[in-house]
């Protein structure tokens, strides 16, 4: 009977946390690395087996990764959740002169866009996840999908170049608008406290202001039908080697979003999907599949949480620079996919 060591759990957990956010497919790496390493790793970490303890491990990693994403964006999620419940109140008792279901502001529209975008991949995951995992999670096929993911990222980068000037203008305009609001707040007497605390407060206010500006553009340019399409693009990520965040980013850029806005919507959209996928399979973690390996699962999940949080911090800074591109990630996927295909074919 296969098992799970702390070394396997720690390595795969940290890798999962990082690759879940980077547009390089965490599931693809979960399939390819054990196959490339071979030996006991290939036996213990076989995701395509119907009753593998590795499935219970993957559940723990998904919950840990989603928790890190929610914690990183906690201010945004607090704002979005409050807006959602406010919109429910409007449905029950609409304001005079408004329709019963009509989002009253950007936050309410964003909340419903996330819900709408989650429906396609949720239904597809329930219906197809088992078959996709069993039949497509073969190392050779996964290497091909990873190579295809690189091509998808290159296509998205090519689409983004058509809007590169607009993206730079948007970032400059956002910074100017947020700075003006901060100066107005200070002038009105809202900047009390020491120099250090004022600086920290100003930085947080700047980040919050930039997030609001980004959400306004997302809701304006994507709309209901676009949100449904971006959500549906996540279905491709059921194929190991295809990145969920990568496909949403590329689909968003084809909709006219800047790379930064596309990345933000992708990360916000990923959290409930990943968390739901983990929660729905909690019985695998608490049942027989998790017996005897819950210690390694906890250890790997902790590293996955740390990896995901640090990856988010890096990527949000990375994508805030208009000079940064998806090309390095695309090249990595092309090289890794082709390399794994050749190695696994001739081994």
GROMACS .gro file of C-alpha atoms in nm:
model
  347
    1UNK     CA    1   0.000   0.000   0.000
    2UNK     CA    2   0.134   0.344  -0.093
    3UNK     CA    3   0.198   0.607   0.168
    4UNK     CA    4   0.317   0.966   0.195
    5UNK     CA    5   0.645   1.074   0.355
    6UNK     CA    6   0.717   1.413   0.509
    7UNK     CA    7   0.977   1.481   0.240
    8UNK     CA    8   0.724   1.414  -0.036
    9UNK     CA    9   0.455   1.615   0.141
   10UNK     CA   10   0.681   1.912   0.210
   11UNK     CA   11   0.822   1.936  -0.141
   12UNK     CA   12   0.493   1.888  -0.324
   13UNK     CA   13   0.307   2.113  -0.078
   14UNK     CA   14   0.542   2.406  -0.128
   15UNK     CA   15   0.541   2.351  -0.503
   16UNK     CA   16   0.161   2.335  -0.510
   17UNK     CA   17   0.125   2.664  -0.327
   18UNK     CA   18   0.357   2.840  -0.571
   19UNK     CA   19   0.240   2.682  -0.897
   20UNK     CA   20  -0.129   2.723  -0.812
   21UNK     CA   21  -0.084   3.100  -0.845
   22UNK     CA   22   0.183   3.109  -1.112
   23UNK     CA   23   0.031   3.044  -1.457
   24UNK     CA   24   0.213   2.711  -1.495
   25UNK     CA   25  -0.044   2.456  -1.365
   26UNK     CA   26  -0.012   2.308  -1.018
   27UNK     CA   27  -0.190   1.987  -1.120
   28UNK     CA   28   0.049   1.945  -1.410
   29UNK     CA   29   0.345   1.962  -1.174
   30UNK     CA   30   0.172   1.726  -0.930
   31UNK     CA   31   0.157   1.467  -1.210
   32UNK     CA   32   0.492   1.527  -1.381
   33UNK     CA   33   0.734   1.557  -1.089
   34UNK     CA   34   0.658   1.214  -0.935
   35UNK     CA   35   0.676   1.060  -1.282
   36UNK     CA   36   1.014   1.222  -1.353
   37UNK     CA   37   1.158   1.134  -1.011
   38UNK     CA   38   1.024   0.780  -1.039
   39UNK     CA   39   1.066   0.507  -0.778
   40UNK     CA   40   0.865   0.538  -0.459
   41UNK     CA   41   0.755   0.890  -0.549
   42UNK     CA   42   0.581   0.764  -0.862
   43UNK     CA   43   0.391   0.510  -0.649
   44UNK     CA   44   0.303   0.738  -0.358
   45UNK     CA   45   0.209   1.043  -0.567
   46UNK     CA   46  -0.006   0.893  -0.840
   47UNK     CA   47  -0.300   1.129  -0.886
   48UNK     CA   48  -0.468   0.918  -1.156
   49UNK     CA   49  -0.541   0.625  -0.924
   50UNK     CA   50  -0.905   0.618  -0.816
   51UNK     CA   51  -0.828   0.539  -0.451
   52UNK     CA   52  -0.489   0.698  -0.385
   53UNK     CA   53  -0.392   0.864  -0.054
   54UNK     CA   54  -0.247   1.137  -0.275
   55UNK     CA   55  -0.605   1.254  -0.335
   56UNK     CA   56  -0.650   1.328   0.036
   57UNK     CA   57  -0.323   1.519   0.028
   58UNK     CA   58  -0.438   1.727  -0.271
   59UNK     CA   59  -0.754   1.819  -0.077
   60UNK     CA   60  -0.550   1.960   0.210
   61UNK     CA   61  -0.332   2.157  -0.031
   62UNK     CA   62  -0.633   2.311  -0.205
   63UNK     CA   63  -0.786   2.427   0.121
   64UNK     CA   64  -0.452   2.573   0.237
   65UNK     CA   65  -0.394   2.754  -0.093
   66UNK     CA   66  -0.744   2.901  -0.101
   67UNK     CA   67  -0.706   3.016   0.262
   68UNK     CA   68  -0.385   3.200   0.171
   69UNK     CA   69  -0.559   3.372  -0.121
   70UNK     CA   70  -0.851   3.482   0.093
   71UNK     CA   71  -0.618   3.608   0.364
   72UNK     CA   72  -0.410   3.806   0.114
   73UNK     CA   73  -0.721   3.973  -0.033
   74UNK     CA   74  -0.912   3.989   0.297
   75UNK     CA   75  -0.995   4.357   0.264
   76UNK     CA   76  -1.127   4.303  -0.086
   77UNK     CA   77  -1.326   3.996   0.018
   78UNK     CA   78  -1.473   4.181   0.314
   79UNK     CA   79  -1.585   4.458   0.080
   80UNK     CA   80  -1.722   4.213  -0.179
   81UNK     CA   81  -1.910   3.998   0.075
   82UNK     CA   82  -2.067   4.306   0.237
   83UNK     CA   83  -2.174   4.424  -0.107
   84UNK     CA   84  -2.325   4.084  -0.184
   85UNK     CA   85  -2.546   4.085   0.126
   86UNK     CA   86  -2.639   4.447   0.057
   87UNK     CA   87  -2.752   4.343  -0.291
   88UNK     CA   88  -2.963   4.064  -0.138
   89UNK     CA   89  -3.130   4.327   0.078
   90UNK     CA   90  -3.200   4.534  -0.233
   91UNK     CA   91  -3.364   4.233  -0.400
   92UNK     CA   92  -3.591   4.187  -0.099
   93UNK     CA   93  -3.672   4.557  -0.062
   94UNK     CA   94  -3.563   4.751  -0.374
   95UNK     CA   95  -3.513   5.126  -0.349
   96UNK     CA   96  -3.777   5.343  -0.515
   97UNK     CA   97  -3.718   5.385  -0.887
   98UNK     CA   98  -3.480   5.086  -0.921
   99UNK     CA   99  -3.528   4.736  -1.055
  100UNK     CA  100  -3.539   4.446  -0.811
  101UNK     CA  101  -3.216   4.290  -0.936
  102UNK     CA  102  -2.986   4.574  -1.026
  103UNK     CA  103  -2.641   4.602  -0.862
  104UNK     CA  104  -2.615   4.943  -0.701
  105UNK     CA  105  -2.236   4.983  -0.723
  106UNK     CA  106  -1.912   4.828  -0.845
  107UNK     CA  107  -1.869   4.600  -0.543
  108UNK     CA  108  -2.216   4.450  -0.581
  109UNK     CA  109  -2.165   4.388  -0.952
  110UNK     CA  110  -1.823   4.232  -0.890
  111UNK     CA  111  -1.971   4.001  -0.626
  112UNK     CA  112  -2.235   3.871  -0.866
  113UNK     CA  113  -1.985   3.846  -1.152
  114UNK     CA  114  -1.768   3.617  -0.938
  115UNK     CA  115  -2.071   3.402  -0.854
  116UNK     CA  116  -2.177   3.385  -1.218
  117UNK     CA  117  -1.825   3.303  -1.335
  118UNK     CA  118  -1.796   3.021  -1.080
  119UNK     CA  119  -2.104   2.833  -1.204
  120UNK     CA  120  -1.963   2.684  -1.531
  121UNK     CA  121  -1.644   2.542  -1.380
  122UNK     CA  122  -1.834   2.426  -1.071
  123UNK     CA  123  -2.080   2.222  -1.278
  124UNK     CA  124  -1.804   2.092  -1.505
  125UNK     CA  125  -1.590   1.996  -1.206
  126UNK     CA  126  -1.871   1.797  -1.045
  127UNK     CA  127  -1.948   1.616  -1.369
  128UNK     CA  128  -1.605   1.570  -1.523
  129UNK     CA  129  -1.331   1.596  -1.257
  130UNK     CA  130  -1.305   1.222  -1.192
  131UNK     CA  131  -1.295   1.124  -1.560
  132UNK     CA  132  -1.050   1.400  -1.650
  133UNK     CA  133  -0.820   1.304  -1.364
  134UNK     CA  134  -0.827   0.930  -1.433
  135UNK     CA  135  -0.801   0.944  -1.813
  136UNK     CA  136  -0.595   1.257  -1.874
  137UNK     CA  137  -0.359   1.261  -1.574
  138UNK     CA  138  -0.100   1.054  -1.754
  139UNK     CA  139   0.254   1.197  -1.751
  140UNK     CA  140   0.297   1.196  -2.132
  141UNK     CA  141  -0.038   1.367  -2.189
  142UNK     CA  142   0.030   1.613  -1.908
  143UNK     CA  143   0.360   1.718  -2.065
  144UNK     CA  144   0.170   1.790  -2.389
  145UNK     CA  145  -0.088   1.998  -2.202
  146UNK     CA  146   0.188   2.192  -2.025
  147UNK     CA  147   0.345   2.271  -2.363
  148UNK     CA  148   0.002   2.384  -2.488
  149UNK     CA  149  -0.028   2.607  -2.180
  150UNK     CA  150   0.289   2.785  -2.289
  151UNK     CA  151   0.132   2.852  -2.630
  152UNK     CA  152  -0.180   2.989  -2.461
  153UNK     CA  153   0.029   3.231  -2.254
  154UNK     CA  154   0.218   3.349  -2.563
  155UNK     CA  155  -0.113   3.412  -2.739
  156UNK     CA  156  -0.233   3.618  -2.443
  157UNK     CA  157   0.087   3.819  -2.436
  158UNK     CA  158   0.049   3.892  -2.806
  159UNK     CA  159  -0.306   4.015  -2.743
  160UNK     CA  160  -0.186   4.232  -2.456
  161UNK     CA  161   0.071   4.412  -2.670
  162UNK     CA  162  -0.214   4.569  -2.867
  163UNK     CA  163  -0.322   4.742  -2.545
  164UNK     CA  164   0.021   4.806  -2.391
  165UNK     CA  165  -0.002   5.184  -2.419
  166UNK     CA  166  -0.351   5.184  -2.268
  167UNK     CA  167  -0.228   4.967  -1.979
  168UNK     CA  168   0.055   5.209  -1.897
  169UNK     CA  169  -0.187   5.504  -1.912
  170UNK     CA  170  -0.431   5.327  -1.678
  171UNK     CA  171  -0.163   5.259  -1.418
  172UNK     CA  172  -0.047   5.622  -1.429
  173UNK     CA  173  -0.404   5.751  -1.405
  174UNK     CA  174  -0.480   5.523  -1.110
  175UNK     CA  175  -0.174   5.637  -0.919
  176UNK     CA  176  -0.261   6.001  -0.982
  177UNK     CA  177  -0.624   5.957  -0.874
  178UNK     CA  178  -0.528   5.771  -0.556
  179UNK     CA  179  -0.257   6.026  -0.472
  180UNK     CA  180  -0.504   6.313  -0.511
  181UNK     CA  181  -0.751   6.145  -0.278
  182UNK     CA  182  -0.476   6.087  -0.022
  183UNK     CA  183  -0.369   6.451  -0.037
  184UNK     CA  184  -0.730   6.557   0.007
  185UNK     CA  185  -0.761   6.330   0.312
  186UNK     CA  186  -0.445   6.473   0.468
  187UNK     CA  187  -0.559   6.828   0.397
  188UNK     CA  188  -0.890   6.752   0.567
  189UNK     CA  189  -0.705   6.644   0.884
  190UNK     CA  190  -0.720   6.267   0.832
  191UNK     CA  191  -0.346   6.205   0.848
  192UNK     CA  192  -0.282   6.199   1.221
  193UNK     CA  193  -0.031   5.974   1.399
  194UNK     CA  194   0.344   5.935   1.375
  195UNK     CA  195   0.543   5.949   1.057
  196UNK     CA  196   0.585   5.571   1.040
  197UNK     CA  197   0.218   5.496   1.108
  198UNK     CA  198   0.112   5.764   0.860
  199UNK     CA  199   0.336   5.610   0.595
  200UNK     CA  200   0.196   5.262   0.655
  201UNK     CA  201  -0.157   5.398   0.648
  202UNK     CA  202  -0.091   5.586   0.327
  203UNK     CA  203   0.049   5.274   0.162
  204UNK     CA  204  -0.254   5.066   0.262
  205UNK     CA  205  -0.486   5.339   0.139
  206UNK     CA  206  -0.299   5.348  -0.190
  207UNK     CA  207  -0.333   4.973  -0.238
  208UNK     CA  208  -0.702   4.986  -0.148
  209UNK     CA  209  -0.758   5.274  -0.388
  210UNK     CA  210  -0.580   5.095  -0.673
  211UNK     CA  211  -0.790   4.784  -0.606
  212UNK     CA  212  -1.112   4.986  -0.631
  213UNK     CA  213  -1.003   5.145  -0.959
  214UNK     CA  214  -0.916   4.802  -1.097
  215UNK     CA  215  -1.256   4.660  -0.995
  216UNK     CA  216  -1.432   4.947  -1.173
  217UNK     CA  217  -1.253   4.868  -1.498
  218UNK     CA  218  -1.318   4.494  -1.462
  219UNK     CA  219  -1.693   4.535  -1.412
  220UNK     CA  220  -1.717   4.792  -1.690
  221UNK     CA  221  -1.523   4.597  -1.953
  222UNK     CA  222  -1.612   4.237  -1.870
  223UNK     CA  223  -1.983   4.254  -1.791
  224UNK     CA  224  -2.214   3.961  -1.723
  225UNK     CA  225  -2.155   3.767  -2.044
  226UNK     CA  226  -1.780   3.822  -2.025
  227UNK     CA  227  -1.773   3.700  -1.664
  228UNK     CA  228  -1.951   3.383  -1.770
  229UNK     CA  229  -1.696   3.332  -2.048
  230UNK     CA  230  -1.396   3.394  -1.823
  231UNK     CA  231  -1.539   3.153  -1.568
  232UNK     CA  232  -1.596   2.890  -1.836
  233UNK     CA  233  -1.233   2.922  -1.946
  234UNK     CA  234  -1.135   2.762  -1.614
  235UNK     CA  235  -1.280   2.432  -1.737
  236UNK     CA  236  -0.964   2.389  -1.944
  237UNK     CA  237  -0.770   2.367  -1.616
  238UNK     CA  238  -0.933   2.031  -1.548
  239UNK     CA  239  -0.668   1.909  -1.791
  240UNK     CA  240  -0.342   1.866  -1.595
  241UNK     CA  241  -0.087   2.104  -1.741
  242UNK     CA  242  -0.333   2.382  -1.823
  243UNK     CA  243  -0.323   2.667  -1.571
  244UNK     CA  244  -0.649   2.799  -1.426
  245UNK     CA  245  -0.507   3.145  -1.358
  246UNK     CA  246  -0.328   3.147  -1.691
  247UNK     CA  247  -0.641   3.075  -1.894
  248UNK     CA  248  -0.846   3.338  -1.709
  249UNK     CA  249  -0.570   3.597  -1.751
  250UNK     CA  250  -0.540   3.529  -2.122
  251UNK     CA  251  -0.918   3.529  -2.170
  252UNK     CA  252  -0.936   3.857  -1.978
  253UNK     CA  253  -0.668   4.016  -2.195
  254UNK     CA  254  -0.857   3.911  -2.506
  255UNK     CA  255  -1.157   4.092  -2.351
  256UNK     CA  256  -0.949   4.409  -2.335
  257UNK     CA  257  -0.836   4.394  -1.972
  258UNK     CA  258  -0.484   4.497  -1.883
  259UNK     CA  259  -0.261   4.216  -1.757
  260UNK     CA  260  -0.282   4.358  -1.404
  261UNK     CA  261  -0.663   4.369  -1.405
  262UNK     CA  262  -0.685   4.025  -1.566
  263UNK     CA  263  -0.454   3.884  -1.298
  264UNK     CA  264  -0.655   4.042  -1.018
  265UNK     CA  265  -0.986   3.903  -1.146
  266UNK     CA  266  -0.822   3.565  -1.197
  267UNK     CA  267  -0.698   3.552  -0.837
  268UNK     CA  268  -1.033   3.666  -0.696
  269UNK     CA  269  -1.212   3.409  -0.909
  270UNK     CA  270  -0.975   3.126  -0.819
  271UNK     CA  271  -1.019   3.144  -0.441
  272UNK     CA  272  -1.383   3.025  -0.419
  273UNK     CA  273  -1.326   2.762  -0.691
  274UNK     CA  274  -1.020   2.614  -0.520
  275UNK     CA  275  -1.180   2.630  -0.176
  276UNK     CA  276  -1.500   2.464  -0.300
  277UNK     CA  277  -1.300   2.189  -0.472
  278UNK     CA  278  -1.121   2.121  -0.145
  279UNK     CA  279  -1.427   2.138   0.080
  280UNK     CA  280  -1.631   1.904  -0.143
  281UNK     CA  281  -1.363   1.638  -0.102
  282UNK     CA  282  -1.306   1.678   0.271
  283UNK     CA  283  -1.442   1.321   0.321
  284UNK     CA  284  -1.132   1.197   0.134
  285UNK     CA  285  -0.918   1.373   0.394
  286UNK     CA  286  -1.112   1.255   0.698
  287UNK     CA  287  -1.192   0.908   0.564
  288UNK     CA  288  -0.983   0.598   0.496
  289UNK     CA  289  -0.771   0.769   0.229
  290UNK     CA  290  -0.630   1.006   0.490
  291UNK     CA  291  -0.562   0.739   0.751
  292UNK     CA  292  -0.199   0.730   0.864
  293UNK     CA  293  -0.085   1.027   0.659
  294UNK     CA  294  -0.259   1.321   0.825
  295UNK     CA  295   0.069   1.442   0.976
  296UNK     CA  296   0.239   1.476   0.635
  297UNK     CA  297  -0.083   1.627   0.495
  298UNK     CA  298  -0.080   1.897   0.766
  299UNK     CA  299   0.292   1.964   0.706
  300UNK     CA  300   0.251   1.988   0.330
  301UNK     CA  301  -0.059   2.207   0.364
  302UNK     CA  302   0.126   2.450   0.589
  303UNK     CA  303   0.404   2.485   0.331
  304UNK     CA  304   0.142   2.519   0.058
  305UNK     CA  305  -0.017   2.807   0.249
  306UNK     CA  306   0.319   2.983   0.287
  307UNK     CA  307   0.411   2.924  -0.078
  308UNK     CA  308   0.076   3.055  -0.205
  309UNK     CA  309   0.088   3.369   0.009
  310UNK     CA  310   0.444   3.455  -0.097
  311UNK     CA  311   0.362   3.378  -0.461
  312UNK     CA  312   0.068   3.617  -0.448
  313UNK     CA  313   0.281   3.896  -0.303
  314UNK     CA  314   0.538   3.845  -0.576
  315UNK     CA  315   0.289   3.821  -0.863
  316UNK     CA  316   0.085   4.125  -0.762
  317UNK     CA  317   0.405   4.333  -0.765
  318UNK     CA  318   0.523   4.164  -1.084
  319UNK     CA  319   0.205   4.237  -1.277
  320UNK     CA  320   0.187   4.597  -1.150
  321UNK     CA  321   0.484   4.676  -1.375
  322UNK     CA  322   0.369   4.718  -1.739
  323UNK     CA  323   0.715   4.611  -1.857
  324UNK     CA  324   0.668   4.264  -1.709
  325UNK     CA  325   0.524   3.996  -1.936
  326UNK     CA  326   0.387   3.643  -1.935
  327UNK     CA  327   0.667   3.537  -2.169
  328UNK     CA  328   0.898   3.390  -1.896
  329UNK     CA  329   0.614   3.166  -1.774
  330UNK     CA  330   0.532   3.067  -2.132
  331UNK     CA  331   0.893   2.975  -2.207
  332UNK     CA  332   0.912   2.772  -1.887
  333UNK     CA  333   0.599   2.574  -1.983
  334UNK     CA  334   0.727   2.512  -2.337
  335UNK     CA  335   1.069   2.395  -2.219
  336UNK     CA  336   0.939   2.190  -1.924
  337UNK     CA  337   0.659   2.035  -2.128
  338UNK     CA  338   0.885   1.939  -2.418
  339UNK     CA  339   1.163   1.824  -2.186
  340UNK     CA  340   0.931   1.601  -1.983
  341UNK     CA  341   0.775   1.460  -2.299
  342UNK     CA  342   1.113   1.362  -2.442
  343UNK     CA  343   1.243   1.223  -2.111
  344UNK     CA  344   0.933   1.018  -2.037
  345UNK     CA  345   0.915   0.891  -2.395
  346UNK     CA  346   1.270   0.758  -2.409
  347UNK     CA  347   1.313   0.647  -2.047
   0.00000   0.00000   0.00000
